[in-house]
mmCIF file of C-alpha atoms and ligand atoms in Angstrom:
data_model
loop_
_atom_site.group_PDB
_atom_site.id
_atom_site.type_symbol
_atom_site.label_atom_id
_atom_site.label_comp_id
_atom_site.label_asym_id
_atom_site.label_seq_id
_atom_site.Cartn_x
_atom_site.Cartn_y
_atom_site.Cartn_z
ATOM 1 C CA MET A 27 81.328 117.351 123.931
ATOM 2 C CA LEU A 28 79.452 119.883 121.810
ATOM 3 C CA ALA A 29 78.768 117.224 119.223
ATOM 4 C CA TYR A 30 77.147 114.930 121.805
ATOM 5 C CA ASN A 31 75.114 117.819 123.181
ATOM 6 C CA ARG A 32 73.287 118.000 119.883
ATOM 7 C CA VAL A 33 71.702 114.546 120.260
ATOM 8 C CA LEU A 34 71.376 114.943 124.022
ATOM 9 C CA THR A 35 69.487 118.236 123.775
ATOM 10 C CA ALA A 36 67.251 116.925 121.010
ATOM 11 C CA PHE A 37 66.518 113.862 123.128
ATOM 12 C CA THR A 38 65.673 115.710 126.346
ATOM 13 C CA ASN A 39 63.536 118.216 124.428
ATOM 14 C CA ARG A 40 61.419 115.406 123.070
ATOM 15 C CA PHE A 41 61.502 112.619 125.658
ATOM 16 C CA SER A 42 61.327 112.678 129.445
ATOM 17 C CA SER A 43 64.054 110.194 130.460
ATOM 18 C CA GLN A 44 67.814 110.530 130.735
ATOM 19 C CA PRO A 45 69.491 108.654 127.837
ATOM 20 C CA LEU A 46 72.796 106.849 127.486
ATOM 21 C CA LEU A 47 75.139 108.128 124.785
ATOM 22 C CA PHE A 48 77.111 106.178 122.175
ATOM 23 C CA ALA A 49 79.382 107.137 119.288
ATOM 24 C CA SER A 50 79.968 105.078 116.155
ATOM 25 C CA PRO A 51 82.470 106.137 113.463
ATOM 26 C CA GLY A 52 82.804 105.905 109.702
ATOM 27 C CA ARG A 53 85.873 104.274 108.185
ATOM 28 C CA ILE A 54 88.513 104.784 105.566
ATOM 29 C CA ASN A 55 90.321 101.964 103.813
ATOM 30 C CA LEU A 56 93.996 102.339 102.977
ATOM 31 C CA LEU A 57 93.980 99.449 100.540
ATOM 32 C CA GLY A 58 92.096 96.254 99.674
ATOM 33 C CA GLU A 59 88.896 97.057 97.808
ATOM 34 C CA HIS A 60 86.502 94.159 97.173
ATOM 35 C CA THR A 61 88.933 91.743 98.765
ATOM 36 C CA ASP A 62 86.733 91.278 101.847
ATOM 37 C CA HIS A 63 83.932 89.353 100.117
ATOM 38 C CA ASN A 64 86.645 87.236 98.501
ATOM 39 C CA GLU A 65 87.986 86.222 101.933
ATOM 40 C CA GLY A 66 91.167 88.247 101.467
ATOM 41 C CA PHE A 67 92.888 91.030 103.405
ATOM 42 C CA VAL A 68 91.877 94.660 104.010
ATOM 43 C CA LEU A 69 93.532 97.631 105.697
ATOM 44 C CA PRO A 70 90.820 99.931 107.082
ATOM 45 C CA ALA A 71 90.674 102.346 110.020
ATOM 46 C CA ALA A 72 87.875 104.079 111.927
ATOM 47 C CA ILE A 73 87.808 107.881 111.572
ATOM 48 C CA ASP A 74 86.756 110.971 113.474
ATOM 49 C CA LYS A 75 83.463 111.338 111.604
ATOM 50 C CA GLU A 76 80.800 109.792 113.785
ATOM 51 C CA VAL A 77 77.139 109.097 114.342
ATOM 52 C CA HIS A 78 76.021 109.838 117.903
ATOM 53 C CA PHE A 79 73.166 108.037 119.621
ATOM 54 C CA ALA A 80 71.072 109.057 122.637
ATOM 55 C CA ILE A 81 68.914 106.127 123.726
ATOM 56 C CA ALA A 82 66.675 105.111 126.646
ATOM 57 C CA PHE A 83 63.994 102.492 127.235
ATOM 58 C CA ASN A 84 60.489 103.964 127.402
ATOM 59 C CA ASN A 85 58.394 101.361 129.274
ATOM 60 C CA SER A 86 56.316 100.616 126.212
ATOM 61 C CA GLN A 87 56.509 98.339 123.190
ATOM 62 C CA THR A 88 57.102 101.235 120.793
ATOM 63 C CA TYR A 89 60.387 102.018 119.133
ATOM 64 C CA ASN A 90 60.704 105.759 118.430
ATOM 65 C CA PHE A 91 63.565 106.791 116.139
ATOM 66 C CA VAL A 92 64.545 110.391 115.403
ATOM 67 C CA SER A 93 67.070 111.118 112.651
ATOM 68 C CA LEU A 94 68.397 114.587 113.384
ATOM 69 C CA ASP A 95 70.290 114.915 110.116
ATOM 70 C CA LEU A 96 67.294 114.027 107.958
ATOM 71 C CA ASP A 97 64.845 115.753 110.312
ATOM 72 C CA GLN A 98 62.583 112.695 110.197
ATOM 73 C CA THR A 99 60.946 110.460 112.763
ATOM 74 C CA PHE A 100 59.841 106.842 112.604
ATOM 75 C CA SER A 101 57.821 104.844 115.143
ATOM 76 C CA THR A 102 56.918 101.187 115.087
ATOM 77 C CA GLU A 103 56.052 98.286 117.326
ATOM 78 C CA THR A 104 57.240 95.721 114.807
ATOM 79 C CA ILE A 105 60.759 94.767 113.841
ATOM 80 C CA ALA A 106 60.388 94.186 110.100
ATOM 81 C CA PRO A 107 61.701 95.802 106.903
ATOM 82 C CA SER A 108 60.130 99.227 106.381
ATOM 83 C CA ASP A 109 59.691 101.726 103.548
ATOM 84 C CA SER A 110 61.933 104.177 105.361
ATOM 85 C CA GLY A 111 65.465 103.583 104.063
ATOM 86 C CA TRP A 112 67.304 104.853 107.129
ATOM 87 C CA ALA A 113 65.092 103.074 109.674
ATOM 88 C CA ASN A 114 66.028 99.791 108.015
ATOM 89 C CA TYR A 115 69.617 100.092 109.259
ATOM 90 C CA LEU A 116 68.282 100.256 112.819
ATOM 91 C CA LEU A 117 65.555 97.643 112.362
ATOM 92 C CA GLY A 118 67.907 95.302 110.506
ATOM 93 C CA SER A 119 70.323 95.388 113.433
ATOM 94 C CA MET A 120 67.549 94.845 115.960
ATOM 95 C CA ALA A 121 66.295 91.885 113.901
ATOM 96 C CA GLN A 122 69.683 90.211 114.329
ATOM 97 C CA LEU A 123 69.341 90.414 118.109
ATOM 98 C CA VAL A 124 65.799 89.043 117.956
ATOM 99 C CA LYS A 125 67.057 86.117 115.836
ATOM 100 C CA ARG A 126 69.426 85.302 118.657
ATOM 101 C CA GLY A 127 66.625 85.213 121.211
ATOM 102 C CA ILE A 128 66.936 88.750 122.614
ATOM 103 C CA GLU A 129 63.719 90.555 123.546
ATOM 104 C CA ILE A 130 64.008 94.266 122.877
ATOM 105 C CA PRO A 131 61.696 96.466 124.972
ATOM 106 C CA GLY A 132 60.446 99.764 123.518
ATOM 107 C CA PHE A 133 62.986 102.585 123.411
ATOM 108 C CA ASP A 134 63.458 106.175 122.279
ATOM 109 C CA LEU A 135 66.438 106.965 120.081
ATOM 110 C CA VAL A 136 67.811 110.210 118.694
ATOM 111 C CA PHE A 137 70.806 109.964 116.393
ATOM 112 C CA GLY A 138 72.811 112.209 114.099
ATOM 113 C CA GLY A 139 76.359 113.020 113.150
ATOM 114 C CA ASP A 140 78.801 114.255 110.563
ATOM 115 C CA ILE A 141 79.439 111.220 108.321
ATOM 116 C CA PRO A 142 78.455 112.274 104.814
ATOM 117 C CA ILE A 143 75.863 109.906 103.325
ATOM 118 C CA GLY A 144 76.774 108.149 100.071
ATOM 119 C CA ALA A 145 80.427 109.160 100.211
ATOM 120 C CA GLY A 146 81.640 105.602 100.701
ATOM 121 C CA ILE A 147 82.809 106.075 104.287
ATOM 122 C CA SER A 148 80.233 103.722 105.744
ATOM 123 C CA SER A 149 77.583 105.846 107.381
ATOM 124 C CA SER A 150 75.321 102.785 107.199
ATOM 125 C CA ALA A 151 77.798 100.536 109.022
ATOM 126 C CA ALA A 152 78.206 103.272 111.654
ATOM 127 C CA ILE A 153 74.456 103.245 112.289
ATOM 128 C CA GLU A 154 74.152 99.454 112.323
ATOM 129 C CA CYS A 155 77.113 98.998 114.653
ATOM 130 C CA GLY A 156 76.034 101.869 116.908
ATOM 131 C CA MET A 157 72.541 100.368 117.272
ATOM 132 C CA LEU A 158 73.900 96.905 118.056
ATOM 133 C CA PHE A 159 76.536 98.190 120.452
ATOM 134 C CA ALA A 160 73.992 100.335 122.330
ATOM 135 C CA LEU A 161 71.463 97.508 122.719
ATOM 136 C CA ASN A 162 74.206 95.006 123.551
ATOM 137 C CA THR A 163 75.228 97.346 126.382
ATOM 138 C CA LEU A 164 71.739 98.280 127.599
ATOM 139 C CA LEU A 165 70.458 94.702 127.559
ATOM 140 C CA ASN A 166 73.682 93.111 128.738
ATOM 141 C CA CYS A 167 73.651 90.632 125.856
ATOM 142 C CA GLY A 168 77.352 89.881 126.014
ATOM 143 C CA PHE A 169 78.002 89.685 122.262
ATOM 144 C CA SER A 170 81.620 90.239 121.269
ATOM 145 C CA THR A 171 82.613 92.971 118.826
ATOM 146 C CA VAL A 172 83.348 90.269 116.230
ATOM 147 C CA GLN A 173 79.843 88.831 116.668
ATOM 148 C CA MET A 174 78.357 92.320 116.420
ATOM 149 C CA ALA A 175 80.298 92.971 113.204
ATOM 150 C CA GLN A 176 78.860 89.769 111.740
ATOM 151 C CA MET A 177 75.346 90.752 112.823
ATOM 152 C CA ALA A 178 75.702 94.255 111.373
ATOM 153 C CA GLN A 179 76.870 92.742 108.090
ATOM 154 C CA LYS A 180 73.776 90.527 108.031
ATOM 155 C CA ALA A 181 71.594 93.572 108.737
ATOM 156 C CA GLU A 182 73.040 95.163 105.599
ATOM 157 C CA HIS A 183 72.357 92.003 103.561
ATOM 158 C CA GLU A 184 68.852 91.425 104.843
ATOM 159 C CA TYR A 185 67.462 94.940 105.355
ATOM 160 C CA ALA A 186 69.497 97.103 102.962
ATOM 161 C CA GLY A 187 69.871 94.544 100.160
ATOM 162 C CA VAL A 188 73.631 95.015 99.780
ATOM 163 C CA ASN A 189 75.571 91.770 99.783
ATOM 164 C CA CYS A 190 78.572 93.433 101.423
ATOM 165 C CA GLY A 191 81.685 91.895 102.946
ATOM 166 C CA ILE A 192 82.624 92.430 106.579
ATOM 167 C CA MET A 193 85.252 95.173 106.285
ATOM 168 C CA ASP A 194 83.109 98.189 107.131
ATOM 169 C CA GLN A 195 81.336 96.780 110.157
ATOM 170 C CA PHE A 196 84.546 95.218 111.450
ATOM 171 C CA ALA A 197 86.501 98.455 111.118
ATOM 172 C CA VAL A 198 83.761 100.524 112.735
ATOM 173 C CA LEU A 199 83.718 98.250 115.796
ATOM 174 C CA HIS A 200 87.461 97.546 116.123
ATOM 175 C CA GLY A 201 89.074 100.863 115.238
ATOM 176 C CA GLU A 202 91.574 102.479 117.593
ATOM 177 C CA ARG A 203 93.051 105.937 117.556
ATOM 178 C CA ASP A 204 96.012 106.257 115.133
ATOM 179 C CA GLN A 205 95.942 102.533 114.343
ATOM 180 C CA VAL A 206 95.245 100.791 111.056
ATOM 181 C CA ILE A 207 93.553 97.389 111.150
ATOM 182 C CA LYS A 208 95.018 94.550 109.116
ATOM 183 C CA LEU A 209 92.135 92.117 108.850
ATOM 184 C CA ASP A 210 92.080 88.634 107.391
ATOM 185 C CA CYS A 211 88.480 88.419 106.195
ATOM 186 C CA ARG A 212 88.552 84.613 106.179
ATOM 187 C CA SER A 213 89.672 83.927 109.741
ATOM 188 C CA LEU A 214 88.648 87.365 111.105
ATOM 189 C CA GLN A 215 92.023 87.506 112.824
ATOM 190 C CA TYR A 216 93.290 91.039 112.926
ATOM 191 C CA SER A 217 96.171 93.151 114.141
ATOM 192 C CA LEU A 218 96.488 96.874 114.807
ATOM 193 C CA HIS A 219 99.405 98.839 113.366
ATOM 194 C CA PRO A 220 100.365 102.406 114.239
ATOM 195 C CA LEU A 221 100.030 104.669 111.226
ATOM 196 C CA LYS A 222 103.054 106.946 110.986
ATOM 197 C CA LEU A 223 102.519 109.405 108.192
ATOM 198 C CA ASN A 224 105.516 111.694 108.826
ATOM 199 C CA GLY A 225 104.366 114.909 107.201
ATOM 200 C CA TYR A 226 101.680 113.347 105.023
ATOM 201 C CA ARG A 227 97.991 112.823 105.553
ATOM 202 C CA PHE A 228 94.996 111.177 104.016
ATOM 203 C CA ILE A 229 92.456 113.530 102.559
ATOM 204 C CA LEU A 230 89.225 112.402 100.949
ATOM 205 C CA CYS A 231 87.651 114.172 97.972
ATOM 206 C CA ASP A 232 83.947 113.517 97.762
ATOM 207 C CA SER A 233 82.863 113.510 94.113
ATOM 208 C CA LEU A 234 79.285 113.967 95.376
ATOM 209 C CA VAL A 235 78.278 111.305 92.878
ATOM 210 C CA THR A 236 75.990 108.637 94.298
ATOM 211 C CA HIS A 237 75.213 106.308 91.434
ATOM 212 C CA ALA A 238 72.059 104.231 91.476
ATOM 213 C CA LEU A 239 74.464 101.430 90.527
ATOM 214 C CA ALA A 240 76.152 101.494 93.916
ATOM 215 C CA SER A 241 74.157 98.619 95.416
ATOM 216 C CA SER A 242 73.102 96.758 92.262
ATOM 217 C CA GLY A 243 76.604 97.072 90.782
ATOM 218 C CA TYR A 244 78.076 95.825 94.043
ATOM 219 C CA ASN A 245 75.901 92.730 94.039
ATOM 220 C CA THR A 246 76.685 92.064 90.362
ATOM 221 C CA ARG A 247 80.433 92.313 90.993
ATOM 222 C CA ARG A 248 80.115 89.925 93.886
ATOM 223 C CA ALA A 249 78.231 87.436 91.720
ATOM 224 C CA GLU A 250 80.921 87.716 89.020
ATOM 225 C CA CYS A 251 83.596 86.873 91.593
ATOM 226 C CA GLU A 252 81.549 83.847 92.650
ATOM 227 C CA GLU A 253 81.306 82.738 89.023
ATOM 228 C CA ALA A 254 85.103 82.847 88.774
ATOM 229 C CA VAL A 255 85.397 80.769 91.938
ATOM 230 C CA ARG A 256 83.028 78.137 90.540
ATOM 231 C CA ALA A 257 85.186 77.804 87.423
ATOM 232 C CA LEU A 258 88.471 77.749 89.354
ATOM 233 C CA SER A 259 87.265 75.268 91.944
ATOM 234 C CA SER A 260 86.550 72.712 89.202
ATOM 235 C CA GLN A 261 90.312 72.179 88.886
ATOM 236 C CA PHE A 262 92.044 73.837 91.793
ATOM 237 C CA PRO A 263 91.585 73.969 95.581
ATOM 238 C CA VAL A 264 90.013 77.425 95.406
ATOM 239 C CA GLN A 265 87.204 78.181 97.861
ATOM 240 C CA ALA A 266 87.363 81.937 97.365
ATOM 241 C CA LEU A 267 89.427 84.224 95.099
ATOM 242 C CA ARG A 268 91.802 84.681 98.002
ATOM 243 C CA ASP A 269 93.094 81.165 97.263
ATOM 244 C CA ALA A 270 93.636 81.679 93.529
ATOM 245 C CA THR A 271 96.900 82.445 91.718
ATOM 246 C CA PRO A 272 97.304 84.390 88.450
ATOM 247 C CA GLN A 273 98.470 81.148 86.774
ATOM 248 C CA GLN A 274 95.347 79.261 87.813
ATOM 249 C CA ILE A 275 93.188 82.077 86.470
ATOM 250 C CA ASP A 276 95.093 81.993 83.153
ATOM 251 C CA ALA A 277 94.605 78.226 82.961
ATOM 252 C CA LEU A 278 90.824 78.537 83.299
ATOM 253 C CA ALA A 279 90.395 81.819 81.443
ATOM 254 C CA THR A 280 88.194 80.258 78.763
ATOM 255 C CA GLN A 281 85.914 78.619 81.334
ATOM 256 C CA MET A 282 84.480 81.873 82.644
ATOM 257 C CA SER A 283 82.821 84.974 81.247
ATOM 258 C CA PRO A 284 85.118 87.870 80.269
ATOM 259 C CA GLU A 285 83.666 89.836 83.200
ATOM 260 C CA ALA A 286 84.376 87.119 85.747
ATOM 261 C CA LEU A 287 87.907 86.815 84.348
ATOM 262 C CA LYS A 288 88.629 90.529 84.771
ATOM 263 C CA ARG A 289 87.168 90.609 88.292
ATOM 264 C CA ALA A 290 89.219 87.577 89.333
ATOM 265 C CA ARG A 291 92.463 89.058 88.011
ATOM 266 C CA TYR A 292 91.800 92.299 89.828
ATOM 267 C CA VAL A 293 90.952 90.657 93.166
ATOM 268 C CA VAL A 294 94.025 88.422 93.162
ATOM 269 C CA ALA A 295 96.290 91.385 92.348
ATOM 270 C CA GLU A 296 94.560 93.589 94.925
ATOM 271 C CA ASN A 297 94.932 91.008 97.665
ATOM 272 C CA ALA A 298 98.676 90.843 96.950
ATOM 273 C CA ARG A 299 98.818 94.652 97.063
ATOM 274 C CA VAL A 300 97.385 94.710 100.584
ATOM 275 C CA LEU A 301 100.217 92.503 101.788
ATOM 276 C CA GLN A 302 102.753 94.716 99.997
ATOM 277 C CA ALA A 303 101.120 97.776 101.553
ATOM 278 C CA CYS A 304 101.573 96.273 105.013
ATOM 279 C CA GLU A 305 105.283 95.805 104.305
ATOM 280 C CA ALA A 306 105.526 99.354 102.967
ATOM 281 C CA LEU A 307 103.852 100.734 106.091
ATOM 282 C CA GLU A 308 106.104 98.677 108.319
ATOM 283 C CA ALA A 309 109.154 100.063 106.495
ATOM 284 C CA GLY A 310 107.759 103.612 106.549
ATOM 285 C CA ASP A 311 107.846 103.597 102.741
ATOM 286 C CA LEU A 312 104.993 105.953 101.887
ATOM 287 C CA VAL A 313 106.175 106.315 98.290
ATOM 288 C CA GLN A 314 105.570 102.605 97.764
ATOM 289 C CA LEU A 315 102.200 102.828 99.526
ATOM 290 C CA GLY A 316 101.276 105.631 97.121
ATOM 291 C CA HIS A 317 102.256 103.527 94.075
ATOM 292 C CA LEU A 318 100.049 100.744 95.347
ATOM 293 C CA MET A 319 97.129 103.150 95.769
ATOM 294 C CA PHE A 320 97.424 104.293 92.151
ATOM 295 C CA ALA A 321 97.628 100.656 91.047
ATOM 296 C CA THR A 322 94.444 99.892 92.982
ATOM 297 C CA HIS A 323 92.698 102.722 91.213
ATOM 298 C CA ASP A 324 93.754 101.396 87.818
ATOM 299 C CA GLY A 325 92.447 97.988 88.844
ATOM 300 C CA MET A 326 89.120 99.389 90.050
ATOM 301 C CA GLN A 327 88.790 101.442 86.853
ATOM 302 C CA TYR A 328 89.705 98.854 84.218
ATOM 303 C CA GLY A 329 89.593 95.436 85.880
ATOM 304 C CA PHE A 330 86.823 95.534 88.457
ATOM 305 C CA GLU A 331 85.086 98.329 86.526
ATOM 306 C CA ALA A 332 83.642 99.811 89.686
ATOM 307 C CA SER A 333 84.895 103.371 89.322
ATOM 308 C CA CYS A 334 83.115 106.220 87.545
ATOM 309 C CA ALA A 335 84.170 109.101 85.309
ATOM 310 C CA GLU A 336 84.043 111.673 88.105
ATOM 311 C CA VAL A 337 86.273 109.800 90.546
ATOM 312 C CA ASP A 338 88.631 108.853 87.690
ATOM 313 C CA GLN A 339 88.955 112.557 87.067
ATOM 314 C CA LEU A 340 89.692 113.288 90.734
ATOM 315 C CA VAL A 341 92.449 110.666 90.667
ATOM 316 C CA ASP A 342 93.865 112.037 87.404
ATOM 317 C CA ILE A 343 94.023 115.517 88.928
ATOM 318 C CA ALA A 344 95.809 114.055 91.957
ATOM 319 C CA ARG A 345 98.369 112.361 89.674
ATOM 320 C CA GLN A 346 99.367 115.793 88.335
ATOM 321 C CA CYS A 347 99.781 117.427 91.765
ATOM 322 C CA GLN A 348 103.061 117.863 93.561
ATOM 323 C CA GLY A 349 103.270 116.181 96.931
ATOM 324 C CA VAL A 350 100.554 113.587 96.199
ATOM 325 C CA LEU A 351 102.021 110.113 96.702
ATOM 326 C CA GLY A 352 98.896 108.125 95.880
ATOM 327 C CA ALA A 353 95.202 108.407 95.097
ATOM 328 C CA ARG A 354 92.401 105.990 94.344
ATOM 329 C CA ILE A 355 88.678 105.413 94.557
ATOM 330 C CA MET A 356 87.709 104.214 98.037
ATOM 331 C CA GLY A 357 84.951 101.833 99.096
ATOM 332 C CA GLY A 358 82.476 99.865 97.013
ATOM 333 C CA GLY A 359 82.764 102.214 94.041
ATOM 334 C CA PHE A 360 80.437 103.671 91.395
ATOM 335 C CA GLY A 361 80.809 107.112 93.005
ATOM 336 C CA GLY A 362 81.789 108.408 96.427
ATOM 337 C CA CYS A 363 85.264 109.532 97.424
ATOM 338 C CA SER A 364 88.827 109.342 96.300
ATOM 339 C CA ILE A 365 91.401 108.858 99.049
ATOM 340 C CA ASN A 366 94.642 110.777 98.568
ATOM 341 C CA LEU A 367 97.967 110.599 100.370
ATOM 342 C CA VAL A 368 99.190 114.198 100.348
ATOM 343 C CA ALA A 369 102.132 116.086 101.881
ATOM 344 C CA ASP A 370 100.953 118.468 104.617
ATOM 345 C CA GLU A 371 102.523 121.481 102.929
ATOM 346 C CA GLN A 372 100.806 120.676 99.613
ATOM 347 C CA LEU A 373 97.317 120.237 101.058
ATOM 348 C CA GLU A 374 96.078 123.666 100.066
ATOM 349 C CA ALA A 375 97.603 123.531 96.588
ATOM 350 C CA PHE A 376 96.051 120.095 96.085
ATOM 351 C CA GLN A 377 92.601 121.296 97.093
ATOM 352 C CA ALA A 378 92.936 124.357 94.862
ATOM 353 C CA ALA A 379 93.890 122.153 91.894
ATOM 354 C CA VAL A 380 90.874 119.900 92.447
ATOM 355 C CA ILE A 381 88.515 122.866 92.702
ATOM 356 C CA ARG A 382 90.037 124.388 89.563
ATOM 357 C CA ASP A 383 90.151 121.278 87.396
ATOM 358 C CA TYR A 384 87.242 119.081 88.462
ATOM 359 C CA TYR A 385 84.479 119.392 85.939
ATOM 360 C CA THR A 386 81.206 117.513 85.770
ATOM 361 C CA PRO A 387 78.271 118.274 83.510
ATOM 362 C CA ARG A 388 76.239 118.894 86.653
ATOM 363 C CA ARG A 389 78.967 121.265 87.913
ATOM 364 C CA LEU A 390 79.315 119.489 91.225
ATOM 365 C CA HIS A 391 81.782 121.051 93.640
ATOM 366 C CA PRO A 392 83.762 118.331 95.356
ATOM 367 C CA THR A 393 84.129 118.558 99.104
ATOM 368 C CA PHE A 394 87.195 117.623 101.123
ATOM 369 C CA ILE A 395 87.303 115.533 104.257
ATOM 370 C CA VAL A 396 90.520 115.564 106.242
ATOM 371 C CA THR A 397 90.399 112.581 108.542
ATOM 372 C CA GLN A 398 92.050 111.556 111.772
ATOM 373 C CA ILE A 399 92.136 107.894 112.675
ATOM 374 C CA ASN A 400 90.029 107.365 115.732
ATOM 375 C CA ASP A 401 88.342 104.907 118.090
ATOM 376 C CA GLY A 402 85.660 102.424 117.089
ATOM 377 C CA THR A 403 82.071 102.334 118.410
ATOM 378 C CA HIS A 404 81.952 103.139 122.135
ATOM 379 C CA GLN A 405 79.820 104.429 124.957
ATOM 380 C CA VAL A 406 80.308 108.082 125.841
ATOM 381 C CA SER A 407 80.114 109.505 129.338
ATOM 382 C CA LEU A 408 79.708 113.256 129.601
HETATM 383 C C1 GLA B 13 81.694 98.378 100.562
HETATM 384 C C2 GLA B 13 81.325 97.089 101.302
HETATM 385 C C3 GLA B 13 82.569 96.411 101.872
HETATM 386 C C4 GLA B 13 83.670 96.251 100.838
HETATM 387 C C5 GLA B 13 83.873 97.560 100.068
HETATM 388 C C6 GLA B 13 84.807 97.373 98.902
HETATM 389 O O1 GLA B 13 82.182 99.326 101.442
HETATM 390 O O2 GLA B 13 80.412 97.357 102.329
HETATM 391 O O3 GLA B 13 82.215 95.183 102.428
HETATM 392 O O4 GLA B 13 83.388 95.199 99.970
HETATM 393 O O5 GLA B 13 82.668 98.100 99.570
HETATM 394 O O6 GLA B 13 86.083 97.084 99.347
#
């Protein structure tokens, strides 16, 4: 409750009405990086790092936003892209409602939370989904969580300029406590699976590196995947890399750029790994899950080329530590976090090894985030 009190107190100090409260989480992804925009499978889960929203209509046409974490305010009467980076996540989500014929009266909003920005655990999706969920509730729009995930994804495309897939927004809205989501990003069919870690846990190491490449590199990678699909579809029934086989890629290897070829090989292998990871989880085989995580990292480093020296180093340190079953870069790449599957009793030793061995020219000190798997975006009653 304390966490919600922060936004509630800030709201009542500044505005006169009584707000409604909402919570919207970040996400981790067990496996399946860059498979979502190739219509493949992913295995994410919502976590206990959240953005909290206090919101109430204000009988005007003005939208007043207060970001507690950045200590900044933004007011506007127009729903259009702005110079303020963070306000765009809110405005972009509102624009999706407007496109669907919803009139949004003026409102006051205070939000803030504990999802680190730029760490690759989807603080932006948390904000987009929280905004949509809150307005969907307040205005009784009746959009489903799947529709809201699609709208939040569009907000990211149109207002943040990142041509992302649907994994983050879907996970944020559909997460459930202690459950992993297996999502088919083509059909959007999904199932929830209990995560039994039996003495192990996922810990994130934040490299604190946020590369300028994160959004431009993402869009380039996506375009390279599309190039591979164009080549493959000239001879095979391939609509997205999800449909391709390694043999088909070999057959058309000379018809695409070396970059597109590498990206295609990685995506096809990664999609197969997600399915193997599901079997491993089902069988309680965490050793196998760990192997798959390391293999994903190798793929992200050498095939998709979306890792970076700092996160490679974090993963290399993890490889040397006792009790670490798997480690890999998580999320879009080019910085952010590694996700590590570590035995409970080795957690401290693992953290000590990272602190001791991680070296960057800028002498960044990595931070650790121990996550619990938690519920998706929801309204909170105090
Ligand atoms: C980012 C994007 C997602 C997904 C991942 C990589 O988080 O927002 O859609 O593509 O990168 O798996």
